[in-house]
CSV table of C-alpha atoms in Angstrom, one decimal:
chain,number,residue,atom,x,y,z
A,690,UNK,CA,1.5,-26.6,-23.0
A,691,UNK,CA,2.2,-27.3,-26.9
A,692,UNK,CA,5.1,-28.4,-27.8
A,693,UNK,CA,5.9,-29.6,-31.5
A,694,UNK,CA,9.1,-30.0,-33.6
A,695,UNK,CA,11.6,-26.8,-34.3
A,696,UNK,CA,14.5,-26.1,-36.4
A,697,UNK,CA,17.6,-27.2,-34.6
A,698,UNK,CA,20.8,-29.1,-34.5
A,699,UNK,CA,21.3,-31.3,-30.8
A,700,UNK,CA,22.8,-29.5,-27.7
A,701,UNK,CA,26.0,-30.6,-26.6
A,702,UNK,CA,26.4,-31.9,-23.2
A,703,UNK,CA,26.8,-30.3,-20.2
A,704,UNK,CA,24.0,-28.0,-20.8
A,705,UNK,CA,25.2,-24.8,-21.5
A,706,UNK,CA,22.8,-21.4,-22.6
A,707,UNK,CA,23.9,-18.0,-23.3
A,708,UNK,CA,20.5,-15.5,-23.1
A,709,UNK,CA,20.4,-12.4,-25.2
A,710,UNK,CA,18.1,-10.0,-23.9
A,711,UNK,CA,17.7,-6.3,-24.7
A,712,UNK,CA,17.8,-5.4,-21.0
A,713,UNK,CA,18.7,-7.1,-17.7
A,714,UNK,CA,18.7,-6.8,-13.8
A,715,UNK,CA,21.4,-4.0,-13.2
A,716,UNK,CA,22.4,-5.8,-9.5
A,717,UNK,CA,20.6,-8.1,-7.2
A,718,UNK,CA,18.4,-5.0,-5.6
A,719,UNK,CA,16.9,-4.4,-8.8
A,720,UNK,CA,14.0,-5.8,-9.1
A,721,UNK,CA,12.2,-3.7,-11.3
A,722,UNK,CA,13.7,-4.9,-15.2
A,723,UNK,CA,11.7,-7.8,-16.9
A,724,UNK,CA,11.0,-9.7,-13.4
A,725,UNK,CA,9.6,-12.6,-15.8
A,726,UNK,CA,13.5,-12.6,-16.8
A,727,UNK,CA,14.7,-12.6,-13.6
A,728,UNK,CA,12.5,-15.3,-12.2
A,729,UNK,CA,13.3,-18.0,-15.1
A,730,UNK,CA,17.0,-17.1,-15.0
A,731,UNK,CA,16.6,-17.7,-11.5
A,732,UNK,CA,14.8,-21.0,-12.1
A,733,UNK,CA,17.0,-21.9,-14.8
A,734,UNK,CA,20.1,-21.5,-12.4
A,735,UNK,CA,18.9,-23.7,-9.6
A,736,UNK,CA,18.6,-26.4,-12.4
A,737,UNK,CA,21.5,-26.6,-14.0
A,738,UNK,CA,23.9,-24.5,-12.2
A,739,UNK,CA,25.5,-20.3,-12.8
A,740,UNK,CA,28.5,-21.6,-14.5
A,741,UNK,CA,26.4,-23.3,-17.3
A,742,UNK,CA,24.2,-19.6,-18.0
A,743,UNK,CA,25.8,-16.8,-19.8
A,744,UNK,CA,23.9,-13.1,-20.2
A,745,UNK,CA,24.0,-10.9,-23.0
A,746,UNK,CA,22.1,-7.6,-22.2
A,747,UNK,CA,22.5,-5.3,-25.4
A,748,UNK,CA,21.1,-1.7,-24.0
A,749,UNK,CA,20.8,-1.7,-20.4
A,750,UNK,CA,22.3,-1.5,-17.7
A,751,UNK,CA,23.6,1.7,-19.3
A,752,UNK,CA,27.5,0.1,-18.1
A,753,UNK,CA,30.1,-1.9,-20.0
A,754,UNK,CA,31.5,-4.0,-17.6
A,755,UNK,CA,31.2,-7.5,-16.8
A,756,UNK,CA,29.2,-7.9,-13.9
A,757,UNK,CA,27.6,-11.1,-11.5
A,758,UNK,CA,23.9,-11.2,-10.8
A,759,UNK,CA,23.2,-14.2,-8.5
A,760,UNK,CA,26.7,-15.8,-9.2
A,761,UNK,CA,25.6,-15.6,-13.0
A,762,UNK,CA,28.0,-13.5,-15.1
A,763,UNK,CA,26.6,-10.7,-17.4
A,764,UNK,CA,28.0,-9.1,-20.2
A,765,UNK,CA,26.4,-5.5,-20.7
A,766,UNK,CA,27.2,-3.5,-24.3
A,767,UNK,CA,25.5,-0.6,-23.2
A,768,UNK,CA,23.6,-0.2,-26.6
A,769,UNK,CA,21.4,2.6,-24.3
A,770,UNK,CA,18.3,1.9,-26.9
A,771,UNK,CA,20.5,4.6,-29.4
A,772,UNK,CA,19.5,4.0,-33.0
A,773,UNK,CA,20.7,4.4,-36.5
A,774,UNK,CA,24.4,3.4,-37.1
A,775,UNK,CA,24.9,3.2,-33.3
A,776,UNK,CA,22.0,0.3,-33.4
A,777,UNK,CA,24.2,-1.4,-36.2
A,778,UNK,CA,27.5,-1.1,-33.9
A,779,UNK,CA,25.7,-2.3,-30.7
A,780,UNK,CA,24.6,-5.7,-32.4
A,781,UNK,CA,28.1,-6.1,-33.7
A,782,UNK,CA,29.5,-5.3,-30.1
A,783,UNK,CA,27.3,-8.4,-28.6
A,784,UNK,CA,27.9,-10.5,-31.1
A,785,UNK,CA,31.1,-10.0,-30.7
A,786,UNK,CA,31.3,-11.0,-26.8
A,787,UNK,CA,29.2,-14.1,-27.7
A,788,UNK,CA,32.1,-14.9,-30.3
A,789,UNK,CA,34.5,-14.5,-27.7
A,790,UNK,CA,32.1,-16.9,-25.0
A,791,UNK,CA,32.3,-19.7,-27.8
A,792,UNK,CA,35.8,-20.2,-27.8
A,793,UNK,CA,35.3,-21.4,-24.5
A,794,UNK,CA,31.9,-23.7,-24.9
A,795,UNK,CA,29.2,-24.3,-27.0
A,796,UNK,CA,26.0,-23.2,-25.9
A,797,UNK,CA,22.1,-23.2,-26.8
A,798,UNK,CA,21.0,-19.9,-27.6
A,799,UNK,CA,18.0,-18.1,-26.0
A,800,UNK,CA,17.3,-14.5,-26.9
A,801,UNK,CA,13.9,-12.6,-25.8
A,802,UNK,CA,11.9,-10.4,-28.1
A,803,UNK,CA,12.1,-10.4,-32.0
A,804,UNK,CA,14.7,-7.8,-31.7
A,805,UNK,CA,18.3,-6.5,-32.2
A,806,UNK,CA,18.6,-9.4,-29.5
A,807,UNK,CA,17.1,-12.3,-32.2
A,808,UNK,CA,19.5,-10.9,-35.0
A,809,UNK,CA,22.4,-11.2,-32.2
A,810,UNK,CA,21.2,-15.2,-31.7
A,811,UNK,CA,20.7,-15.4,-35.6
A,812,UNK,CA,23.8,-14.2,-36.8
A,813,UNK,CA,25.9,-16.3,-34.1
A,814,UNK,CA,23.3,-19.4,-34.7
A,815,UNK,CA,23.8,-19.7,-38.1
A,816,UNK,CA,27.6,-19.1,-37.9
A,817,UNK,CA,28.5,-21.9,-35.1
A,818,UNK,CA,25.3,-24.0,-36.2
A,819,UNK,CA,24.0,-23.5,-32.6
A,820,UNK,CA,20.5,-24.1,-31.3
A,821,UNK,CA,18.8,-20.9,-31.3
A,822,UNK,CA,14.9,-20.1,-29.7
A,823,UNK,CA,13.3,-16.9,-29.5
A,824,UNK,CA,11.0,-16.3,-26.7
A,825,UNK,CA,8.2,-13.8,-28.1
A,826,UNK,CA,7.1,-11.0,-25.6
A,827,UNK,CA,4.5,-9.0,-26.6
A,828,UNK,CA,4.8,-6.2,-29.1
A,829,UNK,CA,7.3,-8.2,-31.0
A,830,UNK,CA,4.5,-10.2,-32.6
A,831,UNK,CA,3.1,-7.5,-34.5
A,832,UNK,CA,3.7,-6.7,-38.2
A,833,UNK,CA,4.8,-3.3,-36.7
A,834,UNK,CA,8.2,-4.3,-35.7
A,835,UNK,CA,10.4,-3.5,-37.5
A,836,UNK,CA,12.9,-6.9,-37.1
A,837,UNK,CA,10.8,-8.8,-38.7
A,838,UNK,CA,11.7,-8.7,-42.0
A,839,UNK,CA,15.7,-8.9,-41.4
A,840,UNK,CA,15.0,-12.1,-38.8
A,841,UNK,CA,14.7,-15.7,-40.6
A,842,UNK,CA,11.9,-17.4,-38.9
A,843,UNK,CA,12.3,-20.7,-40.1
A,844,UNK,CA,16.2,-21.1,-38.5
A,845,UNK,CA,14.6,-19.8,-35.0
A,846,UNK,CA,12.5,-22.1,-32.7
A,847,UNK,CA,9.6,-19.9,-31.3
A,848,UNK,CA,7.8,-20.1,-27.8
A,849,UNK,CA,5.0,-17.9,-27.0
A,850,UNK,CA,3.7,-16.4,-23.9
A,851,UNK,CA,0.3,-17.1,-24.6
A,852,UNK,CA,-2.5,-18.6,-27.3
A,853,UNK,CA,-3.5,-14.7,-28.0
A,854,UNK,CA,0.0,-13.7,-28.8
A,855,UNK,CA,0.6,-16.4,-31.2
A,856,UNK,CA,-2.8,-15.0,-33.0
A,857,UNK,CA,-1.3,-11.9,-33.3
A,858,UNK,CA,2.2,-13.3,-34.3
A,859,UNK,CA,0.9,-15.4,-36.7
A,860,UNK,CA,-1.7,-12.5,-38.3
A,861,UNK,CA,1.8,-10.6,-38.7
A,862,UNK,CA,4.3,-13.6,-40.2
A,863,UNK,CA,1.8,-16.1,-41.5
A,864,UNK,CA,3.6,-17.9,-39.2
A,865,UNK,CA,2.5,-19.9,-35.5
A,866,UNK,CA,4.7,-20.2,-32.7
A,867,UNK,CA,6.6,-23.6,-32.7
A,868,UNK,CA,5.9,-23.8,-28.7
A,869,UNK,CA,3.5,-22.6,-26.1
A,870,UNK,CA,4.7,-22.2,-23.0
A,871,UNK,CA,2.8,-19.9,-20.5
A,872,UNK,CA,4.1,-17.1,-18.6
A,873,UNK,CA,4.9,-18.2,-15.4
A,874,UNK,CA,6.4,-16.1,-12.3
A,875,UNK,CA,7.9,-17.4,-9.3
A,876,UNK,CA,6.1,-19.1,-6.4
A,877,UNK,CA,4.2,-16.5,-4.6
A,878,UNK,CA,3.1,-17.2,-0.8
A,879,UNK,CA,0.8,-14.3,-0.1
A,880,UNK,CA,0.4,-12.6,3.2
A,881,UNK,CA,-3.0,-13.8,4.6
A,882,UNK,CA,-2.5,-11.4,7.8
A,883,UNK,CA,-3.4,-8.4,5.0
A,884,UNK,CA,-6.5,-6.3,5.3
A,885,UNK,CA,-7.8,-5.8,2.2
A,886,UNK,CA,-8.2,-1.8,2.5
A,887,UNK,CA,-6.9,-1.1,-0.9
A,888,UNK,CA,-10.2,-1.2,-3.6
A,889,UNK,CA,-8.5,-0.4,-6.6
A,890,UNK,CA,-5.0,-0.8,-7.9
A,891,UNK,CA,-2.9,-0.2,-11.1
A,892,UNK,CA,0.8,-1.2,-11.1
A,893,UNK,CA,2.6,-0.8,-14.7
A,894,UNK,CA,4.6,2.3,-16.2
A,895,UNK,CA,2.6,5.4,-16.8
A,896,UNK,CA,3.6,5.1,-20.7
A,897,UNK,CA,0.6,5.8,-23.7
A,898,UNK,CA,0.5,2.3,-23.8
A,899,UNK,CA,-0.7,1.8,-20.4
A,900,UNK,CA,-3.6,4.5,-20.0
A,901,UNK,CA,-2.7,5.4,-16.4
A,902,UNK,CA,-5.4,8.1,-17.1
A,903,UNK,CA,-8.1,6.0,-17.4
A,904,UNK,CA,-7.6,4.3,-14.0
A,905,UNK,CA,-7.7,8.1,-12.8
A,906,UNK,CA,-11.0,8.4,-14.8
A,907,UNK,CA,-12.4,5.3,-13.5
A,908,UNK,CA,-11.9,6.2,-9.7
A,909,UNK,CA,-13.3,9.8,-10.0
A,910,UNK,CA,-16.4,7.7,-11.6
A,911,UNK,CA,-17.2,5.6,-8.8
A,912,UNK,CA,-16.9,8.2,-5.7
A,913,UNK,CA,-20.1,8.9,-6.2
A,914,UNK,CA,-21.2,5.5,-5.5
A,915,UNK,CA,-18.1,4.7,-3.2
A,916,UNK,CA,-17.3,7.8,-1.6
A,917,UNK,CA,-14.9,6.1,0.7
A,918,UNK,CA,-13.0,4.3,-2.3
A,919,UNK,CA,-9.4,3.9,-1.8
A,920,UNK,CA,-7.1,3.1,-5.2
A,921,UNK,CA,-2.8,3.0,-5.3
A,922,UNK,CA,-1.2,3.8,-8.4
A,923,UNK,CA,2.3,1.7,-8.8
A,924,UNK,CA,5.2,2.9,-11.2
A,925,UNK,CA,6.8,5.8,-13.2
A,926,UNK,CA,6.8,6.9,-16.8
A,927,UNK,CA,7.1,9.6,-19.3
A,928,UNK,CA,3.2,10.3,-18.3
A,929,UNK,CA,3.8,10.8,-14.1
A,930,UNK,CA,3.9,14.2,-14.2
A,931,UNK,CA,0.4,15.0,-16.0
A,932,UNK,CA,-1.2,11.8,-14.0
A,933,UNK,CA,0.3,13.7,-10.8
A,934,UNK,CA,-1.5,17.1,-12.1
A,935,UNK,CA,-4.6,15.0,-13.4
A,936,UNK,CA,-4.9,13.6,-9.9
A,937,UNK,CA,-4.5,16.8,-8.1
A,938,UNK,CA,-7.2,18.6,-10.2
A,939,UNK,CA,-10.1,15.7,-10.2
A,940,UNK,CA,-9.6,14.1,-6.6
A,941,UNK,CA,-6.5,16.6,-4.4
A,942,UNK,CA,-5.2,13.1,-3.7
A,943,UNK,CA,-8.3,12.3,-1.3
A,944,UNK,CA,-8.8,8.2,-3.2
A,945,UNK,CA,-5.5,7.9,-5.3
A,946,UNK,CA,-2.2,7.2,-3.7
A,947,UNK,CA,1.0,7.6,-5.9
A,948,UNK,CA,3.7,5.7,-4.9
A,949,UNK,CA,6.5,5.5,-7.8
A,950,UNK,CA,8.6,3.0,-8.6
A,951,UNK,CA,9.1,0.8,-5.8
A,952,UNK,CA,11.0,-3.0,-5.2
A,953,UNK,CA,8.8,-5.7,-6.4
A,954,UNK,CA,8.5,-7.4,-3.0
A,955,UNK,CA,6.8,-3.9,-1.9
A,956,UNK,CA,4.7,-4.5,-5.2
A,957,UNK,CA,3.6,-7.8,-3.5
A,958,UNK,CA,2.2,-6.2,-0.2
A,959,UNK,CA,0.3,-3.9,-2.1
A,960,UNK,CA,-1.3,-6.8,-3.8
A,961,UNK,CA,-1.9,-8.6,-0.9
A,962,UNK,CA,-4.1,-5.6,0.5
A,963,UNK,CA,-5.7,-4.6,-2.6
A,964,UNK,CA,-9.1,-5.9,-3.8
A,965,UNK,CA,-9.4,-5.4,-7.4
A,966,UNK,CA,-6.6,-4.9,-10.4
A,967,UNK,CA,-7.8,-2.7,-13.1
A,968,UNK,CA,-5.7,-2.6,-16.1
A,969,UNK,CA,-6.3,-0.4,-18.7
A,970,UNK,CA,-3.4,-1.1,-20.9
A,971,UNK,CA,-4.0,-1.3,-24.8
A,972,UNK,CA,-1.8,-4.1,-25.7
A,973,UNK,CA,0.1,-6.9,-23.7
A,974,UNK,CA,1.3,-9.9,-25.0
A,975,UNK,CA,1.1,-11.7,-21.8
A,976,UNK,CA,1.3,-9.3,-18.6
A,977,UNK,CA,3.5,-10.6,-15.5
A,978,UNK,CA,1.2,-8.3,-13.1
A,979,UNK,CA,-1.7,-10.3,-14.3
A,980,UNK,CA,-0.4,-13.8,-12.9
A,981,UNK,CA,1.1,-12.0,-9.6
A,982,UNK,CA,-2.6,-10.2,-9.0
A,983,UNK,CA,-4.0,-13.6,-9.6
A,984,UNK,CA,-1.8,-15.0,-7.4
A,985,UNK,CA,-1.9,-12.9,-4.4
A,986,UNK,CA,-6.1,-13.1,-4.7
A,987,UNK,CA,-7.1,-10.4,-6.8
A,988,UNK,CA,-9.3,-9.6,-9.2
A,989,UNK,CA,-8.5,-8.2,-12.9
A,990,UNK,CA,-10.4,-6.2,-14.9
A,991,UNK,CA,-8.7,-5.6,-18.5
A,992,UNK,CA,-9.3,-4.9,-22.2
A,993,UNK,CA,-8.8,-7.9,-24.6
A,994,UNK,CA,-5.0,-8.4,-24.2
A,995,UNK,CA,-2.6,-11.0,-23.0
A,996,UNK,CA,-4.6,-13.0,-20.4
A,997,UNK,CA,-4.9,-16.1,-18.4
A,998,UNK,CA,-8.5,-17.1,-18.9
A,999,UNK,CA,-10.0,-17.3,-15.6
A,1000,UNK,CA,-13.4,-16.5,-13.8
A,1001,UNK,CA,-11.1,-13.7,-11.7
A,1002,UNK,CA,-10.4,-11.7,-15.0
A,1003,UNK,CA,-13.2,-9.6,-16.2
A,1004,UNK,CA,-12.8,-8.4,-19.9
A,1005,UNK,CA,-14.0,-5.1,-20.7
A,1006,UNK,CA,-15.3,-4.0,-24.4
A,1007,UNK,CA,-14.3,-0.4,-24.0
A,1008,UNK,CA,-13.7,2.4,-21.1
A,1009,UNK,CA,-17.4,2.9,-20.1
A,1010,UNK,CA,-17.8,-1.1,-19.5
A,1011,UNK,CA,-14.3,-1.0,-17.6
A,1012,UNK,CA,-16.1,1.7,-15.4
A,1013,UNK,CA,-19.5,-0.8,-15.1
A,1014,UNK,CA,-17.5,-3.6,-14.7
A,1015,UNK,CA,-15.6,-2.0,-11.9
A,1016,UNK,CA,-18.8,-1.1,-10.3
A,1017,UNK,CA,-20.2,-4.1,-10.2
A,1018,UNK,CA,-17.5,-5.6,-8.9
A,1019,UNK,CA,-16.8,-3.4,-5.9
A,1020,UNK,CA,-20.3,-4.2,-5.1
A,1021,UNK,CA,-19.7,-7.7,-4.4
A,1022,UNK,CA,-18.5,-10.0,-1.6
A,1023,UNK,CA,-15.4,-11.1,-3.8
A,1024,UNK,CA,-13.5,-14.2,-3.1
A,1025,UNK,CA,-9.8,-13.7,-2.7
A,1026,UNK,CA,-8.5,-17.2,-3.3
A,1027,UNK,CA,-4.9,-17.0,-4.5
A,1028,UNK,CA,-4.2,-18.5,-8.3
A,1029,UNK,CA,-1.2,-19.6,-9.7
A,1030,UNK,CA,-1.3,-21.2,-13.0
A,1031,UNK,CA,2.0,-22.3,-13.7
A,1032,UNK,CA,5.4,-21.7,-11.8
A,1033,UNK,CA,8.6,-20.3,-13.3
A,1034,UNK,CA,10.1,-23.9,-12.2
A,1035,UNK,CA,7.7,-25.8,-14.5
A,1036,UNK,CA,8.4,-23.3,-17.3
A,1037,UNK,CA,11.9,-23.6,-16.5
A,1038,UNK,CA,11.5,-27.5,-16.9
A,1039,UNK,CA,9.6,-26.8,-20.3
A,1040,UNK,CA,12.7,-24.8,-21.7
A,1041,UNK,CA,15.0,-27.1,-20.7
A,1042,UNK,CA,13.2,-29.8,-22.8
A,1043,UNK,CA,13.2,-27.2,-25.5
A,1044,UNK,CA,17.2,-26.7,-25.3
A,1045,UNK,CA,17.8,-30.7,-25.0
A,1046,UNK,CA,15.7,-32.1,-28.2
């Protein structure tokens, strides 16, 4: 972990934080939105209490009401990722409620992504002269977005998720994160009773982004040489429907298994069943479902994107060596010892230093 000197003024004590997020956790059953979120709030909570954490969620849930999640209360403004004017309107909606939170307290300001939620924490930072950090996600980073240019860098203290994101971040801004924590999930305990019947798995939205389609390619590759290969496809998207008809064309649903969207702790027994994660995602600043595989025993086989660097990831040059790769792989006796880098607790603690310098 790297943590160097930001641009801040001291907390105030009791501890008190306010997160601004674009989207949160619409109830305790849903487990689905930013579980990285989740998990640290979660973390963050059992440290220093529900009372002292405040949540800001600017687009969704798609509600306007105050709401608890975990004792924690939650202050939605429904933004519903509208743009234009309406974009201008929701940022002025959430800063408003923070406005109205600091009559109350003071708090330290955390928002996540370099967003409409950073210009919220900028606006009310440089108002109240509050502590504000950013937590950098993923596509963020690039020079494509869009924020960057109305966010002031130097008045924000920056953590990234990982030492590839702040490459990208700092290719984009000129800039390098001022810390580097690493993406840490909750404590797993995997089911060791599983039979690993499952060879290949994909869990992430079926989104451009992702390439569901070449996990479909990759399976119809291999049944030649693994005619009894078995692979689950976890999540929903804007691309279900054609991976559905893609799937029903190429295999009649004889390998692949569709599932949809389903809880997170479902998520988990898959993991613990499944032999190998492949990943076929062009871009990921530092993906969650990489430290849960690893954690539940898997192997990963990616592209170059946000990673944990470990013997149980296997990088891929292009979609002909993720096929090889996959191969080669599948034709091994494969260790399935669990591995969990970092726990949201110790990230939590990290933060918490963060918040008190």
């Amino acid at each position: 972990m790297v943590l160097q000197n930001g641009p801040f003024v001291m907390a105030n004590f009791p501890l008190n934080v306010l997160i601004i997020t674009p989207g949160f956790a619409a109830d305790e059953n849903d487990s689905a939105t930013i579980p990285y979120l989740q998990d640290y709030v979660l973390a963050l909570k059992n440290k220093i209490g529900a009372d002292h954490i405040k949540i800001i969620t600017i687009h969704y849930p798609f509600i306007k009401k105050k709401y608890l999640w975990n004792g924690i209360e939650v202050f939605p403004v429904n933004g519903k990722n509208k743009k234009g004017l309406f974009r201008l309107y929701t940022i002025r909606q959430a800063v408003s409620i923070a406005k109205k939170l600091l009559k109350k307290d003071r708090y330290v300001l955390h928002s996540f992504w370099l967003t409409d939620a950073a210009m919220v924490g900028q606006f009310i930072s440089k108002k109240y002269r509050l502590k504000h950090i950013c937590t950098i996600m993923g596509q963020d980073a690039k020079a494509s977005n869009k924020y960057l240019k109305y966010i002031d860098l130097d008045q924000i203290t920056s953590v990234v998720l990982s030492k590839q994101l702040d490459d990208i971040f700092h290719m984009a801004t000129g800039k390098q994160a001022n810390h580097y924590i690493p993406l840490a999930i909750q404590k797993i305990h995997p089911l060791t009773n599983e039979k690993r019947n499952i060879d290949l798995l994909f869990a992430g939205s079926f989104i451009p982004l992702k390439h569901p389609e070449k996990f479909v390619e990759t399976v119809i590759s291999l049944r030649t040489t693994f005619p009894e290969i078995k692979a689950v496809m976890i999540g929903e998207g804007n691309l279900f429907a054609d991976i559905q008809s893609m799937i029903r064309k190429t295999d009649n649903g004889m390998h692949i298994e569709l599932t949809g969207n389903i809880p997170r702790a479902e998520v988990f027994r898959y993991m613990a069943r499944s032999k190998i994660l492949v990943h076929p995602s062009e871009y990921e600043g530092s993906a969650t479902v990489f430290a849960e595989a690893l954690a539940h025993g898997m192997h990963v086989i990616c592209f170059d994107v946000g990673r944990t660097f470990h013997e149980n990831i296997h990088v891929c040059e292009n979609d002909g060596d993720m096929i090889t790769q996959t191969k080669l792989l599948m034709h091994k006796q494969l260790n399935f010892e669990p591995l969990q880098e970092m726990t949201i607790d110790a990230s939590a603690d990290a933060y918490i230093t963060i918040y008190n310098s």
